[in-house]
Short mmCIF file of C-alpha atoms and ligand atoms in Angstrom, two decimals:
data_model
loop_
_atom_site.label_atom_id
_atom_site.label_comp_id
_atom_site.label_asym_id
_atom_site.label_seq_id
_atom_site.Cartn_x
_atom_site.Cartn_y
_atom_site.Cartn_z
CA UNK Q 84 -30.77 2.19 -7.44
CA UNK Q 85 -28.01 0.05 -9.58
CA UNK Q 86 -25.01 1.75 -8.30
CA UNK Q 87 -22.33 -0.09 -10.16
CA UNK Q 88 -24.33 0.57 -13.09
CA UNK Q 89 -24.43 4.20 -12.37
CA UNK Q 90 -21.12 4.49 -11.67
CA UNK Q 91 -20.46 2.84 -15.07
CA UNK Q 92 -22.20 5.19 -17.02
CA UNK Q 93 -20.41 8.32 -14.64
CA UNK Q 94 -17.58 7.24 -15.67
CA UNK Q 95 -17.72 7.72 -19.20
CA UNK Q 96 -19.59 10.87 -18.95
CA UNK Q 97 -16.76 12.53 -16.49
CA UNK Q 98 -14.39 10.91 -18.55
CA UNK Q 99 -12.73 9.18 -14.51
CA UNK Q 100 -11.02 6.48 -13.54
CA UNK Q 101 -11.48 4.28 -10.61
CA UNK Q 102 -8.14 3.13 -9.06
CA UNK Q 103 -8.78 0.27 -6.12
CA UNK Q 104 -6.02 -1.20 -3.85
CA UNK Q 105 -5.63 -4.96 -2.95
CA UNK Q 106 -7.31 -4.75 0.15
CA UNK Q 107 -10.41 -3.23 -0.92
CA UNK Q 108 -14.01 -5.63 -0.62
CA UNK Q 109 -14.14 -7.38 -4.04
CA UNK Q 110 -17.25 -5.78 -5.13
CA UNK Q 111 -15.37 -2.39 -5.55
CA UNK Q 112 -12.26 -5.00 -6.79
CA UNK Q 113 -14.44 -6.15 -10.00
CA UNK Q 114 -16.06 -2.45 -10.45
CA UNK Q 115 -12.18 -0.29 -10.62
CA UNK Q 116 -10.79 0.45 -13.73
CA UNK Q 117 -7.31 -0.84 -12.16
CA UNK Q 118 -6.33 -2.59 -8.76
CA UNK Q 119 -3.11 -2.49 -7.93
CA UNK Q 120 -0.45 -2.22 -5.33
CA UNK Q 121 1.09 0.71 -4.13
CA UNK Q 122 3.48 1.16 -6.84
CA UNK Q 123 1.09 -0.62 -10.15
CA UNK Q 124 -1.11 2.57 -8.57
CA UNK Q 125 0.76 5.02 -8.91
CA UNK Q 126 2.27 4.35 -12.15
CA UNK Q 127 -1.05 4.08 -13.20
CA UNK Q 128 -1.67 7.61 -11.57
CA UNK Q 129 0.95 9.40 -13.56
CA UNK Q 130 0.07 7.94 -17.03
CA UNK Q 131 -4.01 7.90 -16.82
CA UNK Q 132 -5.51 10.67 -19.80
CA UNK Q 133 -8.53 10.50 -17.63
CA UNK Q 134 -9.81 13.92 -16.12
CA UNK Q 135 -10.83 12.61 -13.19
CA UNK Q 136 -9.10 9.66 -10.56
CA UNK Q 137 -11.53 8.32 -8.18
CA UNK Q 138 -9.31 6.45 -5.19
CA UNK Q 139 -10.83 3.29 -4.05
CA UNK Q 140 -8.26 2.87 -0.85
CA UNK Q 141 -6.79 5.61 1.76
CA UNK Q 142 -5.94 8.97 1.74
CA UNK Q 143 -1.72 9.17 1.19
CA UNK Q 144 -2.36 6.76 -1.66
CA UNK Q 145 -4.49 9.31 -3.13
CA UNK Q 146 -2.26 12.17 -2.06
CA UNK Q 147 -0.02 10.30 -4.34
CA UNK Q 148 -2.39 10.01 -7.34
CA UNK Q 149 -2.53 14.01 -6.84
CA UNK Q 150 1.47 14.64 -6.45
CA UNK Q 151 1.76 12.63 -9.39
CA UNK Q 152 -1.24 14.35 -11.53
CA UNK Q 153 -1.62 17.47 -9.95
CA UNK Q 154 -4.08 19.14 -12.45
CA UNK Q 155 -6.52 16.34 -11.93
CA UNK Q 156 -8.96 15.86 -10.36
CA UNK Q 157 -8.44 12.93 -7.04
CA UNK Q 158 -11.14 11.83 -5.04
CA UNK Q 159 -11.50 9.82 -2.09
CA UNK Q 160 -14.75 8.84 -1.53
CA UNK Q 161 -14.61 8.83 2.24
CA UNK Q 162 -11.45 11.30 3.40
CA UNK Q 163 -11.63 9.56 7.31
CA UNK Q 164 -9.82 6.90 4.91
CA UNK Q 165 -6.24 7.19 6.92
CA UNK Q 166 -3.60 4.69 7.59
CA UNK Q 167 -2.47 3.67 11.27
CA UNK Q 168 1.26 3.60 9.64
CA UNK Q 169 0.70 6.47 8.27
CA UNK Q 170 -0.46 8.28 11.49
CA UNK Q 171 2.31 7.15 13.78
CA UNK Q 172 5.12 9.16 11.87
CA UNK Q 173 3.31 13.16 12.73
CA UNK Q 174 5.70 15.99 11.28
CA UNK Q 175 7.11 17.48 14.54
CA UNK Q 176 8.49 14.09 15.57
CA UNK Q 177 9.85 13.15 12.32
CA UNK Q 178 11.58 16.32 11.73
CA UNK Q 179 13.13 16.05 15.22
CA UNK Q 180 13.65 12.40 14.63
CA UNK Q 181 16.12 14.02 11.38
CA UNK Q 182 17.77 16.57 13.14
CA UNK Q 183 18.69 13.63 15.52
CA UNK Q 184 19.90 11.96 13.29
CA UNK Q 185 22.04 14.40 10.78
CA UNK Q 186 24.02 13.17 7.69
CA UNK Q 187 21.70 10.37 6.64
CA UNK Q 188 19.03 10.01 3.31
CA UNK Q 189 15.98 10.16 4.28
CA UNK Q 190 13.79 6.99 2.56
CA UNK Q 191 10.54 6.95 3.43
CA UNK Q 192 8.04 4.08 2.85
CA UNK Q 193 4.84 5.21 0.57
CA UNK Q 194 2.61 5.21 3.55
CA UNK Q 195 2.62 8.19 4.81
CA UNK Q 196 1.16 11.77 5.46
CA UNK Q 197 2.32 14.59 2.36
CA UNK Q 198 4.29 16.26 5.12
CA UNK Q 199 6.39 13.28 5.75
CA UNK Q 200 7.16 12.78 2.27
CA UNK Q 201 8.05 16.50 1.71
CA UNK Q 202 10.63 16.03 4.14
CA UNK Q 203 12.08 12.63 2.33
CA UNK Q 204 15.10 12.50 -0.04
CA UNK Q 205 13.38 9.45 -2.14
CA UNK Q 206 10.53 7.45 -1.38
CA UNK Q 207 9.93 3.75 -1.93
CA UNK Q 208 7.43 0.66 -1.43
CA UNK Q 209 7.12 -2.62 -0.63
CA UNK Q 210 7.39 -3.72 -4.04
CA UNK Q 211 11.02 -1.77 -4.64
CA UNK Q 212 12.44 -0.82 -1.41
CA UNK Q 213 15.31 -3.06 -1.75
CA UNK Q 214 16.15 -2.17 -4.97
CA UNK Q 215 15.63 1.66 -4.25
CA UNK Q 216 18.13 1.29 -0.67
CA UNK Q 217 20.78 -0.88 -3.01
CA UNK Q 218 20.48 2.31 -5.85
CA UNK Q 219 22.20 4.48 -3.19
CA UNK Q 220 26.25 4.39 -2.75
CA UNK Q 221 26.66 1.48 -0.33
CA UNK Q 222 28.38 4.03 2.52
CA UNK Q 223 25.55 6.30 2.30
CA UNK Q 224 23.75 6.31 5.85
CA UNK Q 225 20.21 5.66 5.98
CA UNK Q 226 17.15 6.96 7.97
CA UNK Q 227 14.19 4.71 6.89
CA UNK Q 228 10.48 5.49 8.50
CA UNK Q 229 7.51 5.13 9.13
CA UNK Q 230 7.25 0.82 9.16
CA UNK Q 231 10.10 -0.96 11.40
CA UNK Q 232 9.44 -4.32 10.18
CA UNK Q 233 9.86 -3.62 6.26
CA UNK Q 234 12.67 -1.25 7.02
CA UNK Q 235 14.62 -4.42 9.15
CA UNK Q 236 13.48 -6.64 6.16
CA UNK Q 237 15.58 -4.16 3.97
CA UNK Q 238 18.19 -4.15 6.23
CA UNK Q 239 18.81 -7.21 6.86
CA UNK Q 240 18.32 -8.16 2.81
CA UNK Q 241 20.98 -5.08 2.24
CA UNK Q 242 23.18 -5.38 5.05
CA UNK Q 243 22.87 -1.09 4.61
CA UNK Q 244 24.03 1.57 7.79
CA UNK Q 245 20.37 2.01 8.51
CA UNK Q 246 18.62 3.54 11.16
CA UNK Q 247 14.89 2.58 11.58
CA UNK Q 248 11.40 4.80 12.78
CA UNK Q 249 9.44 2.65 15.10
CA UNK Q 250 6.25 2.25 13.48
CA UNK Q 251 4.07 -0.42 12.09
CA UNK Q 252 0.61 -1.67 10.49
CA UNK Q 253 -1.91 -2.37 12.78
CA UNK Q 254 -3.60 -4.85 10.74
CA UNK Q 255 0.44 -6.50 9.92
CA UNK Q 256 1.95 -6.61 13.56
CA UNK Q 257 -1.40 -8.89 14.38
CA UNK Q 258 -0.85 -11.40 12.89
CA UNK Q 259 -0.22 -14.78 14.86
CA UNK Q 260 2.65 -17.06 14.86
CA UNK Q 261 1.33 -19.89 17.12
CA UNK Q 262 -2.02 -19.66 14.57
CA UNK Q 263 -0.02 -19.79 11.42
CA UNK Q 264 1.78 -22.78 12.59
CA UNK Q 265 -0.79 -24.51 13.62
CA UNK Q 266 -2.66 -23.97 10.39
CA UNK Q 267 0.43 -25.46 9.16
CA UNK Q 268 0.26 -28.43 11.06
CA UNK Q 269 -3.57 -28.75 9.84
CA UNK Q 270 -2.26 -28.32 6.32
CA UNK Q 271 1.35 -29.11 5.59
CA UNK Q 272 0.92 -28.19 1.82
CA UNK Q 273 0.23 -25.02 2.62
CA UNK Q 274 3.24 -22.57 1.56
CA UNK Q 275 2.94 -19.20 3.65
CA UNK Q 276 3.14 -16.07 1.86
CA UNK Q 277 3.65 -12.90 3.67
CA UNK Q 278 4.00 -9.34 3.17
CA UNK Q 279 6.97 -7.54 5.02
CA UNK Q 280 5.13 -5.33 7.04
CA UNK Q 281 4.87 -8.57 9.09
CA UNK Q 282 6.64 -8.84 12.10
CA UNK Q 283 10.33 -11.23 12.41
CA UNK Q 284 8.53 -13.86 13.53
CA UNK Q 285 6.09 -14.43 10.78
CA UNK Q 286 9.00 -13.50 8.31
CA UNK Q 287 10.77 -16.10 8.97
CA UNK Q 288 8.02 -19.08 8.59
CA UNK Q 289 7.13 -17.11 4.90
CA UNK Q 290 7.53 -19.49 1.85
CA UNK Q 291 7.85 -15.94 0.02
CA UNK Q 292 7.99 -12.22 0.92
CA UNK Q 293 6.81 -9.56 -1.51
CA UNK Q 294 4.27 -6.83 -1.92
CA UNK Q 295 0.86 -7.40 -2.48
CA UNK Q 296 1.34 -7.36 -6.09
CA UNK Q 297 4.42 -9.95 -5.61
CA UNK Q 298 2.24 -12.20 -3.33
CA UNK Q 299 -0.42 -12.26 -6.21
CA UNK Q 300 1.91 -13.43 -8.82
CA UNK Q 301 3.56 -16.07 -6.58
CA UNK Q 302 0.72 -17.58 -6.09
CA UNK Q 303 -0.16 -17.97 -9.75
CA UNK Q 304 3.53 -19.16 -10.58
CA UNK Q 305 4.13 -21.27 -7.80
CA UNK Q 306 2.81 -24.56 -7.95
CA UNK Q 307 1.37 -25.56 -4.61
CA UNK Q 308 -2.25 -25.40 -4.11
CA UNK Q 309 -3.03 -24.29 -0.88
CA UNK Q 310 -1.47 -20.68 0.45
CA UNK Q 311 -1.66 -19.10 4.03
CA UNK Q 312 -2.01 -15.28 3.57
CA UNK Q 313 -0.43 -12.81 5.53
CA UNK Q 314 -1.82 -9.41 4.62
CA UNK Q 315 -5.26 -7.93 4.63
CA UNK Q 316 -7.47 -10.57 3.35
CA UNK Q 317 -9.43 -7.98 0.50
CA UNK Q 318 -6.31 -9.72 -1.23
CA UNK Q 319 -7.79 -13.22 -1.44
CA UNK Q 320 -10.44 -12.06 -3.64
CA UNK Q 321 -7.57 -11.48 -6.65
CA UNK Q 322 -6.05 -14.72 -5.69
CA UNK Q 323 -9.05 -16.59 -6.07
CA UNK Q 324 -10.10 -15.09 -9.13
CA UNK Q 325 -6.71 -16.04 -11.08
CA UNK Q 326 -6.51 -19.05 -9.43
CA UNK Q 327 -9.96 -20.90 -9.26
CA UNK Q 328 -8.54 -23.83 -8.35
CA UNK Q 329 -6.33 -23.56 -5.23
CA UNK Q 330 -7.14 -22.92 -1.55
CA UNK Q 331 -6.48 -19.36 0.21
CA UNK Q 332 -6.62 -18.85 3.98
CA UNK Q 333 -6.33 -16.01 5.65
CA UNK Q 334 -3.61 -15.87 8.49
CA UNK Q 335 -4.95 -15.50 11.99
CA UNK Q 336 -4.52 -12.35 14.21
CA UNK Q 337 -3.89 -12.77 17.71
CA UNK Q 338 -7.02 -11.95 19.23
CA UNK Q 339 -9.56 -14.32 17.08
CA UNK Q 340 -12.23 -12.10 18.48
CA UNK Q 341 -11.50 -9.11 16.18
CA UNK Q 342 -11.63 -9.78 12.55
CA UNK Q 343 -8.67 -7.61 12.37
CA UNK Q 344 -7.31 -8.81 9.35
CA UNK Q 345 -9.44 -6.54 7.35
CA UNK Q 346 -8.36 -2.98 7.40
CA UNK Q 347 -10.83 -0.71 8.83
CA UNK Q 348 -9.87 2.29 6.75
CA UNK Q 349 -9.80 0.57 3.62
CA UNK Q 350 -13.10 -0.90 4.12
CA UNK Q 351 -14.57 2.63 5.19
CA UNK Q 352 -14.82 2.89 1.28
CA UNK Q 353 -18.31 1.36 0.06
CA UNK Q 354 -19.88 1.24 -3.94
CA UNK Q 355 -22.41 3.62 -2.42
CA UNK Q 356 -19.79 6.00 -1.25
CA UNK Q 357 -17.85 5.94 -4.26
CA UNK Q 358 -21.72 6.20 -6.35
CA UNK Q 359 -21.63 9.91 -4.37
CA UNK Q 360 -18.22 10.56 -4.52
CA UNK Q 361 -17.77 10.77 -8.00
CA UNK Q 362 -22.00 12.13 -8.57
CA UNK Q 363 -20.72 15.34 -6.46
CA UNK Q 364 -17.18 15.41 -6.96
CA UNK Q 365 -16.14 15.41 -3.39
CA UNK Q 366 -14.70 14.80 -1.09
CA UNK Q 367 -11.34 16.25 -3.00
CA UNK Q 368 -7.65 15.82 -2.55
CA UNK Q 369 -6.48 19.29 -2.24
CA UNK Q 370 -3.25 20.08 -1.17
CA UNK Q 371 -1.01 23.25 -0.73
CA UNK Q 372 1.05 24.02 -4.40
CA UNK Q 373 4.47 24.13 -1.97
CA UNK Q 374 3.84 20.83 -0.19
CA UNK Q 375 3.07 19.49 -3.38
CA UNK Q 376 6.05 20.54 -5.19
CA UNK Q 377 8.85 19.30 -2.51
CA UNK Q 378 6.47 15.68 -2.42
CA UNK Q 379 6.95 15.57 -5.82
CA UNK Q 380 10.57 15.69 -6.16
CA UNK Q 381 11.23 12.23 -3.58
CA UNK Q 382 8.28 10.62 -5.02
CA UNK Q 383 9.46 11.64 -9.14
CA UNK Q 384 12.75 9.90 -7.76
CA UNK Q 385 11.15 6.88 -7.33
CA UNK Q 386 9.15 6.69 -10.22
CA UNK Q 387 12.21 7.44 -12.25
CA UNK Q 388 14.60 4.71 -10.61
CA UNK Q 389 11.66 1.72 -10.88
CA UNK Q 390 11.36 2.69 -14.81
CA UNK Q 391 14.92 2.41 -14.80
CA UNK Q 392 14.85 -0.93 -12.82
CA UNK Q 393 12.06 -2.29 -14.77
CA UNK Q 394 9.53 -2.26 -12.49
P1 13P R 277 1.68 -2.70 -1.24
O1 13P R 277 0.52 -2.15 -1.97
O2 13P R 277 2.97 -2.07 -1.66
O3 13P R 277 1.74 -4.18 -1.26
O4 13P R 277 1.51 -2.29 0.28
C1 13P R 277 0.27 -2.39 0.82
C2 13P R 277 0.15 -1.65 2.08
O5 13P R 277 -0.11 -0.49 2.11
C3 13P R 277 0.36 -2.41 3.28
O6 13P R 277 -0.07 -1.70 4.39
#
């Protein structure tokens, strides 16, 4: 069976949308109705007139597609879809991780569980964080979670009273100094571009740190011709296909062994899996009216300071 092809003529019939991520395989890439980053995503969420959103990435970014359009219909095509960032910030210890630390605004990073956003005063992500910590008065004390390296990144870009949950990426933390340099070395061209999930060390070799979405357009603006990427490679697939004509190579994890610069959760999605997903409908993003409500307010905050910023 031609599954793009009968996912093509799904769509139209159910009147859905298929929303992809960066890091998924560039088959699914070339098939979505819209890749994006985290933020591109969800605006796209909020202002689709399609019935149905089909979620071609993991489950809290299509958690957000349903706070954001809540009498649509979301889909995941394969709900084991989770995030490692997302999983290392459960409820219990965040709430106690609050009541630890009283008097402060809760930000919390996009990537994570519903809970932990119903429990956040404004949510942000990579591609506004800075501009969402600088929108709050400049003594306001901060508790940022669930990622430690883009919450340091902010801090030390905002110079804000911050204090920081100790979590991270699993595919980010991986990745290898000693092997970027030495790529480097092999190709002194090269500019580095990194995402700041990354941690200090690989920060501070990056020609440029941004969001998936800001990595994509420095590489189109920026004139060198070779890039080393530091994110999950689905990424290089974009790159190549705005920019034929320059070189991409993926940054090395530390174990060499492991292709772990591919996100295994992201890549649990498949075209056959999302042929399924949207034939039956399921698996759905359902989620309790309350949690949804007290999501929604953190997350409508965001939305409503990057319209007023711009982005
Ligand atoms: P962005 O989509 O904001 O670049 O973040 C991607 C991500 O989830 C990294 O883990």
């Amino acid at each position: 069976m031609d599954y793009v092809e009968e996912i093509r003529k799904m769509k139209l019939q159910k009147n859905a949308i298929i929303l992809a991520h960066y890091y998924q395989v560039g088959e699914i890439q070339d098939l979505a109705d819209f890749v994006g980053d985290s933020l591109a995503l969800s605006q796209k969420a909020a202002s689709t007139d399609a019935e149905i959103i089909l979620f071609a990435g993991v489950r809290f970014m299509a958690e957000t597609a349903k706070i954001l359009s809540p009498h649509k219909k979301v889909l995941l095509p394969d709900i084991e879809a989770g995030c490692s960032l997302a999983d290392s910030c459960s409820e219990e210890d965040f709430r106690k991780f609050i009541k630890d630390n009283p008097g402060r605004t809760v930000v919390t990073y996009i990537n994570t569980n519903i809970e932990i956003k119903a429990l956040s005063d404004i949510i942000c992500t990579s591609s506004n964080a800075s501009e969402i910590i600088r929108s709050l008065p400049p003594d306001e004390k901060i508790l940022f979670a669930p990622d430690r390296n883009l919450g340091n990144y902010i801090l030390n870009k905002t110079g804000r009273d911050m204090v920081i949950w100790n979590g991270t990426c699993h595919i980010h933390e991986e990745f290898s100094l000693e092997a970027i340099l030495q790529l480097k070395s092999e190709h002194p061209e090269a500019k580095v571009i990194v995402h700041p999930e990354c941690e200090l060390p690989v920060r501070m070799v990056a020609d440029y740190i941004g969001s998936t979405a800001g990595m994509l357009r420095f590489t189109e603006n920026d004139a060198g011709r070779v890039f080393i990427v530091a994110t999950e490679a689905g990424i290089i697939h974009q790159m190549k296909k705005i920019n034929p004509e320059k070189e991409f190579i993926p940054a090395p994890p530390r174990d060499s062994t492991c292709g772990c610069s591919e996100c295994n959760f992201m890549k649990l999605v498949t075209v056959e899996k999302i042929f399924r997903c949207l034939r039956d409908e399921e698996p759905e993003i359902l989620i309790d009216e309350k949690i949804l409500e007290q999501a929604g307010k953190p997350i409508g905050r965001m939305m409503e300071l990057s319209r007023k910023i711009g982005l």
